[in-house]
Short mmCIF file of C-alpha atoms in Angstrom, two decimals:
data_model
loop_
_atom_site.label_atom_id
_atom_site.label_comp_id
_atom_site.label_asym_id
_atom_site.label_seq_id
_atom_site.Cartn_x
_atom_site.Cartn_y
_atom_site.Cartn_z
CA UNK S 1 0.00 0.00 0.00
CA UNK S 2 2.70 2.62 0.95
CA UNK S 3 4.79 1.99 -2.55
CA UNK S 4 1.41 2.38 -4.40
CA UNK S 5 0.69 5.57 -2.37
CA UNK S 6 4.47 6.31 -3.01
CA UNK S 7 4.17 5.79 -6.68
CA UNK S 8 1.10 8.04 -7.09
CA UNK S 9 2.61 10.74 -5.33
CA UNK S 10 5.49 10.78 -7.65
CA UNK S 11 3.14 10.09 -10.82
CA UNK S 12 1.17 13.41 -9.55
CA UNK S 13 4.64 15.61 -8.68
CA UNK S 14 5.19 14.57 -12.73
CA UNK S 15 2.57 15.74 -14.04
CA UNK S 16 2.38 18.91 -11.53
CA UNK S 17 6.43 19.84 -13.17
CA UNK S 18 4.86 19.17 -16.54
CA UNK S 19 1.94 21.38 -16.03
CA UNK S 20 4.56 24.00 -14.70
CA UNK S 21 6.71 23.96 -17.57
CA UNK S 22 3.49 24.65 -19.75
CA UNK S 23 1.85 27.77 -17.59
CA UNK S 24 5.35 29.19 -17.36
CA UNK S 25 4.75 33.14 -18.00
CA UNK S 26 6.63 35.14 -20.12
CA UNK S 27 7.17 39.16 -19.29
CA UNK S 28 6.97 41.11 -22.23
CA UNK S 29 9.11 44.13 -22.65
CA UNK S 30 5.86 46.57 -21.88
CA UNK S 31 5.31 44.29 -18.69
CA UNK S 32 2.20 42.27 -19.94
CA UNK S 33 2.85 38.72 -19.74
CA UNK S 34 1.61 36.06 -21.92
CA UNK S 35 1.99 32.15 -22.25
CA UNK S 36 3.77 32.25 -25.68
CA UNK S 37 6.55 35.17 -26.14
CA UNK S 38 5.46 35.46 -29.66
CA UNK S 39 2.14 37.21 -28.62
CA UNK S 40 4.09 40.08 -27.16
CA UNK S 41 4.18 42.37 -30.47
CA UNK S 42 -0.21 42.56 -29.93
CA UNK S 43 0.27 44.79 -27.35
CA UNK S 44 1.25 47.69 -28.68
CA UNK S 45 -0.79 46.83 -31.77
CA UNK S 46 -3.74 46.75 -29.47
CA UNK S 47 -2.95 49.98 -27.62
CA UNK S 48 -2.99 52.19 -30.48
CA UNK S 49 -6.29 50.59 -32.31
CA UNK S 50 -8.31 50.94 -29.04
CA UNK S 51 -6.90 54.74 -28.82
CA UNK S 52 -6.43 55.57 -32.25
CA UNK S 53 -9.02 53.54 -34.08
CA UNK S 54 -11.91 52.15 -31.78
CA UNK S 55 -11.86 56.22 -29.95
CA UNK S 56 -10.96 54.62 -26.64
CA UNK S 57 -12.14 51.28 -26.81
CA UNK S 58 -16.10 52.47 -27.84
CA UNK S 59 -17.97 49.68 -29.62
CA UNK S 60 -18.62 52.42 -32.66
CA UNK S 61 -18.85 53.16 -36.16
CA UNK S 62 -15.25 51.75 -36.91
CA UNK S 63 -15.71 48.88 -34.43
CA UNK S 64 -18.92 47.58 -36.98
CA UNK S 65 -16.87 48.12 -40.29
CA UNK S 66 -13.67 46.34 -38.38
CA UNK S 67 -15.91 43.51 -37.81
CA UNK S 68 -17.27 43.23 -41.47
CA UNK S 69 -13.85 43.64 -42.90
CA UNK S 70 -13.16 39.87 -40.99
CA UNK S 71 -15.76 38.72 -43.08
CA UNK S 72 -14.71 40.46 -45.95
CA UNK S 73 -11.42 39.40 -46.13
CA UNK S 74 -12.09 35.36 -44.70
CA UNK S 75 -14.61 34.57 -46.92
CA UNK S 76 -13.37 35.30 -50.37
CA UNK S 77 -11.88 31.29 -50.37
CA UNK S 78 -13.48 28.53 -52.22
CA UNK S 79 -12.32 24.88 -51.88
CA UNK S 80 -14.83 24.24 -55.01
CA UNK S 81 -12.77 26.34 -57.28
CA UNK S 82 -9.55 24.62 -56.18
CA UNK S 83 -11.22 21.54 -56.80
CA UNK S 84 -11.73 22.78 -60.50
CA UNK S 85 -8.33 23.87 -60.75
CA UNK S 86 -8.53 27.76 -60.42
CA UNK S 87 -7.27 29.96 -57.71
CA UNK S 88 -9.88 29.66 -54.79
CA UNK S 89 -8.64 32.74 -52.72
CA UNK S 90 -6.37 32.59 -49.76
CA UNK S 91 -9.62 33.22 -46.67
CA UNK S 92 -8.48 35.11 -44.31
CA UNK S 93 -4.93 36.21 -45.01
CA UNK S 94 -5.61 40.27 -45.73
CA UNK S 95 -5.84 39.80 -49.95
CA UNK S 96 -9.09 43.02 -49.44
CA UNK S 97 -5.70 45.28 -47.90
CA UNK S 98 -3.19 44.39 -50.20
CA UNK S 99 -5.00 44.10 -53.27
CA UNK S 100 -7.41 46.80 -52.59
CA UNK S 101 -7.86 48.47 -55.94
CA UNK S 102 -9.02 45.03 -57.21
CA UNK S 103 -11.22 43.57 -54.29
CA UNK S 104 -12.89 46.72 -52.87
CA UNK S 105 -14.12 46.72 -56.64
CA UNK S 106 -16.08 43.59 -56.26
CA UNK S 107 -20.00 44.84 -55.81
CA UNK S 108 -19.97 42.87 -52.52
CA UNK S 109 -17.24 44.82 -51.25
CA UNK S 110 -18.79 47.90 -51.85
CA UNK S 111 -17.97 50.67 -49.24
CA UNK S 112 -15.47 47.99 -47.54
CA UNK S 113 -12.25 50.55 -49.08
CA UNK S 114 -12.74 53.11 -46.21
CA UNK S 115 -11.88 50.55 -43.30
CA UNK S 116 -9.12 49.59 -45.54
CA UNK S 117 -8.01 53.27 -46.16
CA UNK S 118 -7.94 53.49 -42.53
CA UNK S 119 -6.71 50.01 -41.29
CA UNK S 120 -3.50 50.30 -43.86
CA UNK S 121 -1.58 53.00 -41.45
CA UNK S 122 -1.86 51.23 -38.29
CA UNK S 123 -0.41 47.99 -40.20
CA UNK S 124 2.58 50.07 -41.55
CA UNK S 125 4.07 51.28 -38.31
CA UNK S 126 3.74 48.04 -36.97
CA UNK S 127 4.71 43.94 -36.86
CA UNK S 128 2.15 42.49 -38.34
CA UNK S 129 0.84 41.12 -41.23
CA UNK S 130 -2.52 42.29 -43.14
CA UNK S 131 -4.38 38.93 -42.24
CA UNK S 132 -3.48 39.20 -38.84
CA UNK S 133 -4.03 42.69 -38.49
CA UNK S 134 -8.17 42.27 -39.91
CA UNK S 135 -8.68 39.23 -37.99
CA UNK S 136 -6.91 40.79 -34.24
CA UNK S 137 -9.04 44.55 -34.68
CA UNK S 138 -12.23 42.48 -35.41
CA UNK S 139 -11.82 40.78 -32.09
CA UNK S 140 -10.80 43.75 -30.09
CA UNK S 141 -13.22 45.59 -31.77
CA UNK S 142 -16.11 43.32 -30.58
CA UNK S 143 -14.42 43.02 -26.49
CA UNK S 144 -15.85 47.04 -26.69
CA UNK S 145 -19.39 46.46 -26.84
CA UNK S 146 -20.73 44.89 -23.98
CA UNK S 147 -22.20 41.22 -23.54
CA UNK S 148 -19.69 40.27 -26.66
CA UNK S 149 -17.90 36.86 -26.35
CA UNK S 150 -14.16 36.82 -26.15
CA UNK S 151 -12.83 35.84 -29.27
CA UNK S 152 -9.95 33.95 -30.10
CA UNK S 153 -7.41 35.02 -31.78
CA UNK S 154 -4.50 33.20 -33.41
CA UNK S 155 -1.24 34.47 -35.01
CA UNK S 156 1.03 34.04 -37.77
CA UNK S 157 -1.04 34.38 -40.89
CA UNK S 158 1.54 35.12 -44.04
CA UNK S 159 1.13 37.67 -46.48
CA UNK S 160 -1.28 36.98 -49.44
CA UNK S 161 -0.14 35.58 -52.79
CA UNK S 162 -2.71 37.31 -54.99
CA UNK S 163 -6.71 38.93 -55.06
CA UNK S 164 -9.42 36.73 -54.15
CA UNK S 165 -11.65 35.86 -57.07
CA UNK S 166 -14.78 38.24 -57.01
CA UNK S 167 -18.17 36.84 -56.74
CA UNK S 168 -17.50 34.89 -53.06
CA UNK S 169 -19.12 37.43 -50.89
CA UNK S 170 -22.54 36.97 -50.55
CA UNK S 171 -25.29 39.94 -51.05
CA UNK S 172 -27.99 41.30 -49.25
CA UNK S 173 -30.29 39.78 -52.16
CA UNK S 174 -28.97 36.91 -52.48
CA UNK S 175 -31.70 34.74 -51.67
CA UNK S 176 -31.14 31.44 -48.92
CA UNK S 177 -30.38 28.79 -51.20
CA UNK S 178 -27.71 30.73 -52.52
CA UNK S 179 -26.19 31.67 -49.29
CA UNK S 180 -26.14 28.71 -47.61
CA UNK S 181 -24.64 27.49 -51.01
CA UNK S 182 -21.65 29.58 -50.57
CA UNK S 183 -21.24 28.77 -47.05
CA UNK S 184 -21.62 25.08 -47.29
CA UNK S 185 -18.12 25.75 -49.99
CA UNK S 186 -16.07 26.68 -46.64
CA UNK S 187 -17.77 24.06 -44.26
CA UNK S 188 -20.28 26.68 -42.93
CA UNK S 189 -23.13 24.55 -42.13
CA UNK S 190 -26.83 26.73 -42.03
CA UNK S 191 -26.52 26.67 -38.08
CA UNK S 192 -23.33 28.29 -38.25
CA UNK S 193 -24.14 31.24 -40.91
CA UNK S 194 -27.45 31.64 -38.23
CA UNK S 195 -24.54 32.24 -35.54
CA UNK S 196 -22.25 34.72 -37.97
CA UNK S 197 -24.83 36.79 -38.41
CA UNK S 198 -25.18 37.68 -34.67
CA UNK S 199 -22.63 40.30 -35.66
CA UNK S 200 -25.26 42.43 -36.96
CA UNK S 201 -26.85 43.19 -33.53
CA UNK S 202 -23.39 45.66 -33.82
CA UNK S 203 -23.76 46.55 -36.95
CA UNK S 204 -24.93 49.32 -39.42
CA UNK S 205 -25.63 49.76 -43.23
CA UNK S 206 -24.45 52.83 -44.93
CA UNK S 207 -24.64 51.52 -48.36
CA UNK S 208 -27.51 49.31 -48.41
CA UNK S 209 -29.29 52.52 -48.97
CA UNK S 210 -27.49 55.18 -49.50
CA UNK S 211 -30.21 57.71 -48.27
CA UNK S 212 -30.14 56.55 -44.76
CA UNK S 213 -26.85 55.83 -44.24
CA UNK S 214 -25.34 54.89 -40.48
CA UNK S 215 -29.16 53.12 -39.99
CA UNK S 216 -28.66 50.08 -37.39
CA UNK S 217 -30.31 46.22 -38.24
CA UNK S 218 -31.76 46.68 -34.36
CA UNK S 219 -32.19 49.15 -31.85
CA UNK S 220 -29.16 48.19 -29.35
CA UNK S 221 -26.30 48.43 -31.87
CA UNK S 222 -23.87 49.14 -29.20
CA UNK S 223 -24.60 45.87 -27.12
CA UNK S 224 -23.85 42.16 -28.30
CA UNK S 225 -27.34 41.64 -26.97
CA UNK S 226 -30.06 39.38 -28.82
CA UNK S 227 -32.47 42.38 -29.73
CA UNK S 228 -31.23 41.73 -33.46
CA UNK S 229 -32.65 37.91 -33.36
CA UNK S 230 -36.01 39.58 -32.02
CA UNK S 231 -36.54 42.44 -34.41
CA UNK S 232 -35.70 40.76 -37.33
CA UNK S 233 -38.92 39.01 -36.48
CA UNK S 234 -41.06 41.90 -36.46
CA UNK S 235 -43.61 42.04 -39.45
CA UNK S 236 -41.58 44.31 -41.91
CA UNK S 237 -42.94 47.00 -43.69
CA UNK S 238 -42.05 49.29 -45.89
CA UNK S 239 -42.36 53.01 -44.83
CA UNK S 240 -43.51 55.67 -47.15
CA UNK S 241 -40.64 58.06 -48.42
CA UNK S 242 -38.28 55.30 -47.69
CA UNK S 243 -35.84 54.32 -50.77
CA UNK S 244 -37.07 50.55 -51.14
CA UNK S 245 -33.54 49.66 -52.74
CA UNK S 246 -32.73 46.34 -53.38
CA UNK S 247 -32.19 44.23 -50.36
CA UNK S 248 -33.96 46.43 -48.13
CA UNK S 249 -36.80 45.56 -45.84
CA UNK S 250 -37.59 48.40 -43.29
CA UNK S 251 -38.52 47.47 -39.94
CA UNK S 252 -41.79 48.03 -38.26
CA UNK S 253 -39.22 50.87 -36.06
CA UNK S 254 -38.40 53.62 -37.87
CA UNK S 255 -34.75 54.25 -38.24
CA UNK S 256 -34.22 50.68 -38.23
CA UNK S 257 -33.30 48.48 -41.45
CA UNK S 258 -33.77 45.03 -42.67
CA UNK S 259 -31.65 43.37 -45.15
CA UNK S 260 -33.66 41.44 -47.37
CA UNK S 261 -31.32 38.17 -46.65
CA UNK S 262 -31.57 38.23 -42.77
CA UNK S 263 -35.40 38.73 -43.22
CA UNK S 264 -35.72 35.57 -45.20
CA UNK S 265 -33.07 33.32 -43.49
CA UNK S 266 -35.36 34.42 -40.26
CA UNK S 267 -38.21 32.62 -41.82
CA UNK S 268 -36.67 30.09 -43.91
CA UNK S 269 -37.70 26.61 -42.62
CA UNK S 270 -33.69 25.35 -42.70
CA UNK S 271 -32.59 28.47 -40.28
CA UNK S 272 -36.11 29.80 -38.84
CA UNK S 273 -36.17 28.09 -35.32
CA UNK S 274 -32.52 28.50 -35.16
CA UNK S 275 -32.68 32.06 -35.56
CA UNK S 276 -35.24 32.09 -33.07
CA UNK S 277 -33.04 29.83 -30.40
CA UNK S 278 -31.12 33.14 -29.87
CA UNK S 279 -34.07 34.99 -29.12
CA UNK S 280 -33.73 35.96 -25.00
CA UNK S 281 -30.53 33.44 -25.01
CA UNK S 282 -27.55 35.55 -24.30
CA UNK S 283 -25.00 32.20 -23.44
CA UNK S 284 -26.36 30.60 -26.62
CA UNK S 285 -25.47 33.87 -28.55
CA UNK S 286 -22.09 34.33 -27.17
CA UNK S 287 -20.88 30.58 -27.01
CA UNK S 288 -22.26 30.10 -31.43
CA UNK S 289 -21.18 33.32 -31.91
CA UNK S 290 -17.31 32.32 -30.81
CA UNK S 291 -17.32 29.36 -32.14
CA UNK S 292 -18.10 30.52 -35.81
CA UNK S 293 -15.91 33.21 -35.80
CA UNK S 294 -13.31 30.91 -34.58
CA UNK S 295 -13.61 28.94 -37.96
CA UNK S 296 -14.11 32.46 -40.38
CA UNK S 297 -10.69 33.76 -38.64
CA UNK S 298 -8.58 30.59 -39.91
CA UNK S 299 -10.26 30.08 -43.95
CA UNK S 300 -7.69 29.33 -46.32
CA UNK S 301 -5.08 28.65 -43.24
CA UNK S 302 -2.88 26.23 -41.69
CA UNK S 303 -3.99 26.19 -37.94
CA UNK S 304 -0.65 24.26 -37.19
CA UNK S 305 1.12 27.21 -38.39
CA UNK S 306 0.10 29.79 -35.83
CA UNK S 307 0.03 30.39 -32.51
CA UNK S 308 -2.43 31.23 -30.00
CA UNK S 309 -2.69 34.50 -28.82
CA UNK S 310 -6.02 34.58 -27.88
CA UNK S 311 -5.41 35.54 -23.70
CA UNK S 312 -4.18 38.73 -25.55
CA UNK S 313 -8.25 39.60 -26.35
CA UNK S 314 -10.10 42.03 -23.73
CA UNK S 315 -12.67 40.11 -21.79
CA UNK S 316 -16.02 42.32 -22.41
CA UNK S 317 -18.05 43.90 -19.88
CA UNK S 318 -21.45 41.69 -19.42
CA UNK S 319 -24.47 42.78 -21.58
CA UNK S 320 -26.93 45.58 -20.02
CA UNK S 321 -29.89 44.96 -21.80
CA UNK S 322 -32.58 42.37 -21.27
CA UNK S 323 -34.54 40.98 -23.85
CA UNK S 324 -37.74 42.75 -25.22
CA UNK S 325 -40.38 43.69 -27.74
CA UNK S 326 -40.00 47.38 -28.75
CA UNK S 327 -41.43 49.79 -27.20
CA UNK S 328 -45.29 49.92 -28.58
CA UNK S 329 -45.25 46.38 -30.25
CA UNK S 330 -46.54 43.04 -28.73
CA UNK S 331 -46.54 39.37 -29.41
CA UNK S 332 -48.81 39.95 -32.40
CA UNK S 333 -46.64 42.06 -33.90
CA UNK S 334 -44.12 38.71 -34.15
CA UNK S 335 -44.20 37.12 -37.57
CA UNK S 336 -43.71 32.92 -36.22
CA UNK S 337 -41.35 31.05 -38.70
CA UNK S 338 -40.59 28.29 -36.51
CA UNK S 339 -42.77 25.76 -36.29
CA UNK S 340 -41.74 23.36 -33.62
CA UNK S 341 -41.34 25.93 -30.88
CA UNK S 342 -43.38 29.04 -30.28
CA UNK S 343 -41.34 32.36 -30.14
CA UNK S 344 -40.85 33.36 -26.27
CA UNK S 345 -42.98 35.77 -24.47
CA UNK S 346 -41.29 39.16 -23.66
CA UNK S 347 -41.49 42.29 -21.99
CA UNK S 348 -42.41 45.39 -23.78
CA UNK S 349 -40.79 48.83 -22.88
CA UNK S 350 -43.32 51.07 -22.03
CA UNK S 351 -44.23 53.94 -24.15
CA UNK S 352 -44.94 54.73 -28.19
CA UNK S 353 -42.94 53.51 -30.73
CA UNK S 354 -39.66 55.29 -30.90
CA UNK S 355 -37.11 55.94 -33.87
CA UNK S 356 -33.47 54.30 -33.39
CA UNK S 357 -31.32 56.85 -33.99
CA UNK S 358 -28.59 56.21 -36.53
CA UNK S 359 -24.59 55.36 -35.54
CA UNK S 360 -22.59 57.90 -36.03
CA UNK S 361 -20.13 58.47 -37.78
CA UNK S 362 -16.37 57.40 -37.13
#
């Protein structure tokens, strides 16, 4: 008994060195310390984006178009084409910075070039290539607004090799059988694009329609909150004096916009009820939410190849808003798509219905 108690005391001391080797902290000239000495060069990457870009570490105007430029960028990749012998983009590896003048010419991309115009300086004056740069704002960008997930981040992406082929970004008219189309290419399955497009509850269309520019998909776009999941389910209309573009759907709250793609993956029978799942289910939101953007950051990479820097990330202040109908609306005013599972009952703010006011600008 007292040499087996003997043994697993030693077997336990083993294991306790080898964990210590691995947690081992290394000091970083600034005085951070970090896991892996190779994460040290995101600090003062990080310092001047949250001063310099993000306004102090707000979860603003340049903090939504950081976040689309990680989309952007990752998914112009396309295994298919590969398969047929043609270039299939690099993903995420910055091709939208340095080939600008071809990509931010792509319809998709349209109004992408003025992130890019203002991303390209803080990559100059400092370690780090284009790739890297997109995917590390878009997560510090999104540790700003409050009741965000902590995204990962991982380093090491090389420099692209050429422009991504046009025609890989999907559109706000594209209808569902399309998108999921293109997503299935990267290994996106419909559950997934459900969870990447919880980055709209931060988000803002300027050139959707052009009139209204700055006009927020919900009325919280400065929380990571599920009021996106909720008013997408509203029963759209169209106001009068509105624009009607193409891929527009206006929201029963004025001020508010619809793209025509979120309004019909909300009541598409492949994504309705999970669209709805997020409805009033802030861990749900967060924990999809990470986990797709997890796979976005990497398209088109070699995960063996870089290293994990993710610790470097801000952890993000909890959400302070609670789920809700809009002020003025009620259950009725819910369109149902799913049709297993009725849509939760919520709390309505008191009052009229209100405008949301428009982000402004950077």
């Amino acid at each position: 008994m007292i040499k087996a108690l003997l043994s697993l005391a030693a077997i336990a001391a083993s294991i306790q060195l080898s964990n210590g080797a691995t947690l081992r902290r290394v000091t970083c000239p600034d005085g951070n310390t970090v896991s892996n000495g190779a994460c040290c060069v995101l600090f003062p990457v990080m310092e001047d984006i949250q001063t310099n870009l993000f306004d102090g570490g707000e979860c603003g105007e340049d903090v939504h178009e950081s976040l689309r430029l990680t989309f952007h960028d990752a998914i112009g990749f396309s295994p298919a084409l590969t398969r047929q012998g043609k270039f299939g983009g690099g993903g995420a590896d910055g091709s939208i910075i340095v080939f600008n003048d071809t990509e931010t010419a792509f319809h998709a991309n349209n109004g992408i070039d003025d992130i890019v115009d203002v991303q390209k300086p803080f990559i100059a004056r400092h370690n780090i290539t284009p790739g890297d740069f997109i995917q590390f704002a878009g997560a510090v960008g999104v540790s700003n607004c409050p009741g965000a997930p902590r995204l990962e981040f991982l380093l090491g992406r090389p420099l692209p090799k050429q422009a991504s082929p046009d025609l890989l970004v999907p559109e706000p008219f594209d209808n569902t059988t399309k998108i999921l189309a293109r997503f299935a290419d990267v290994g996106f399955s419909p559950n997934e694009v459900v969870a990447l497009l919880a980055s709209h509850t931060v988000a803002a269309a300027d050139h959707v329609d052009p009139t209204i520019p700055g006009t927020p998909f919900d009325s919280t776009p400065e929380q990571f909150d599920t009021q996106f999941f909720i008013e997408t389910q509203l029963k759209g209309t169209l106001f009068p004096g509105t624009s009607g573009n193409q891929g527009e759907v206006m929201s029963p709250l004025r001020g508010e916009i619809r793209l025509q793609s979120d309004s019909e993956l909300a009541r598409d029978p492949r994504t309705a009820c999970e669209w709805q799942s997020f409805v009033n289910n802030q861990n749900k939101l967060q924990s999809a939410f990470k986990a797709a953007m997890a796979k976005l950051a990497v398209l088109g990479q070699n995960v063996r190849e870089l290293t994990d820097c993710s610790e470097v990330i801000p952890v993000p202040k909890p959400a302070n808003s609670k789920a809700h109908l809009p002020a003025g609306l009620n259950h009725r005013d819910i369109e149902q798509a799913c049709r297993t599972t009725p849509f939760p009952i919520l709390p309505a703010d008191p009052g009229p219905v209100t405008s949301v006011a428009p982000v402004p600008p950077s």
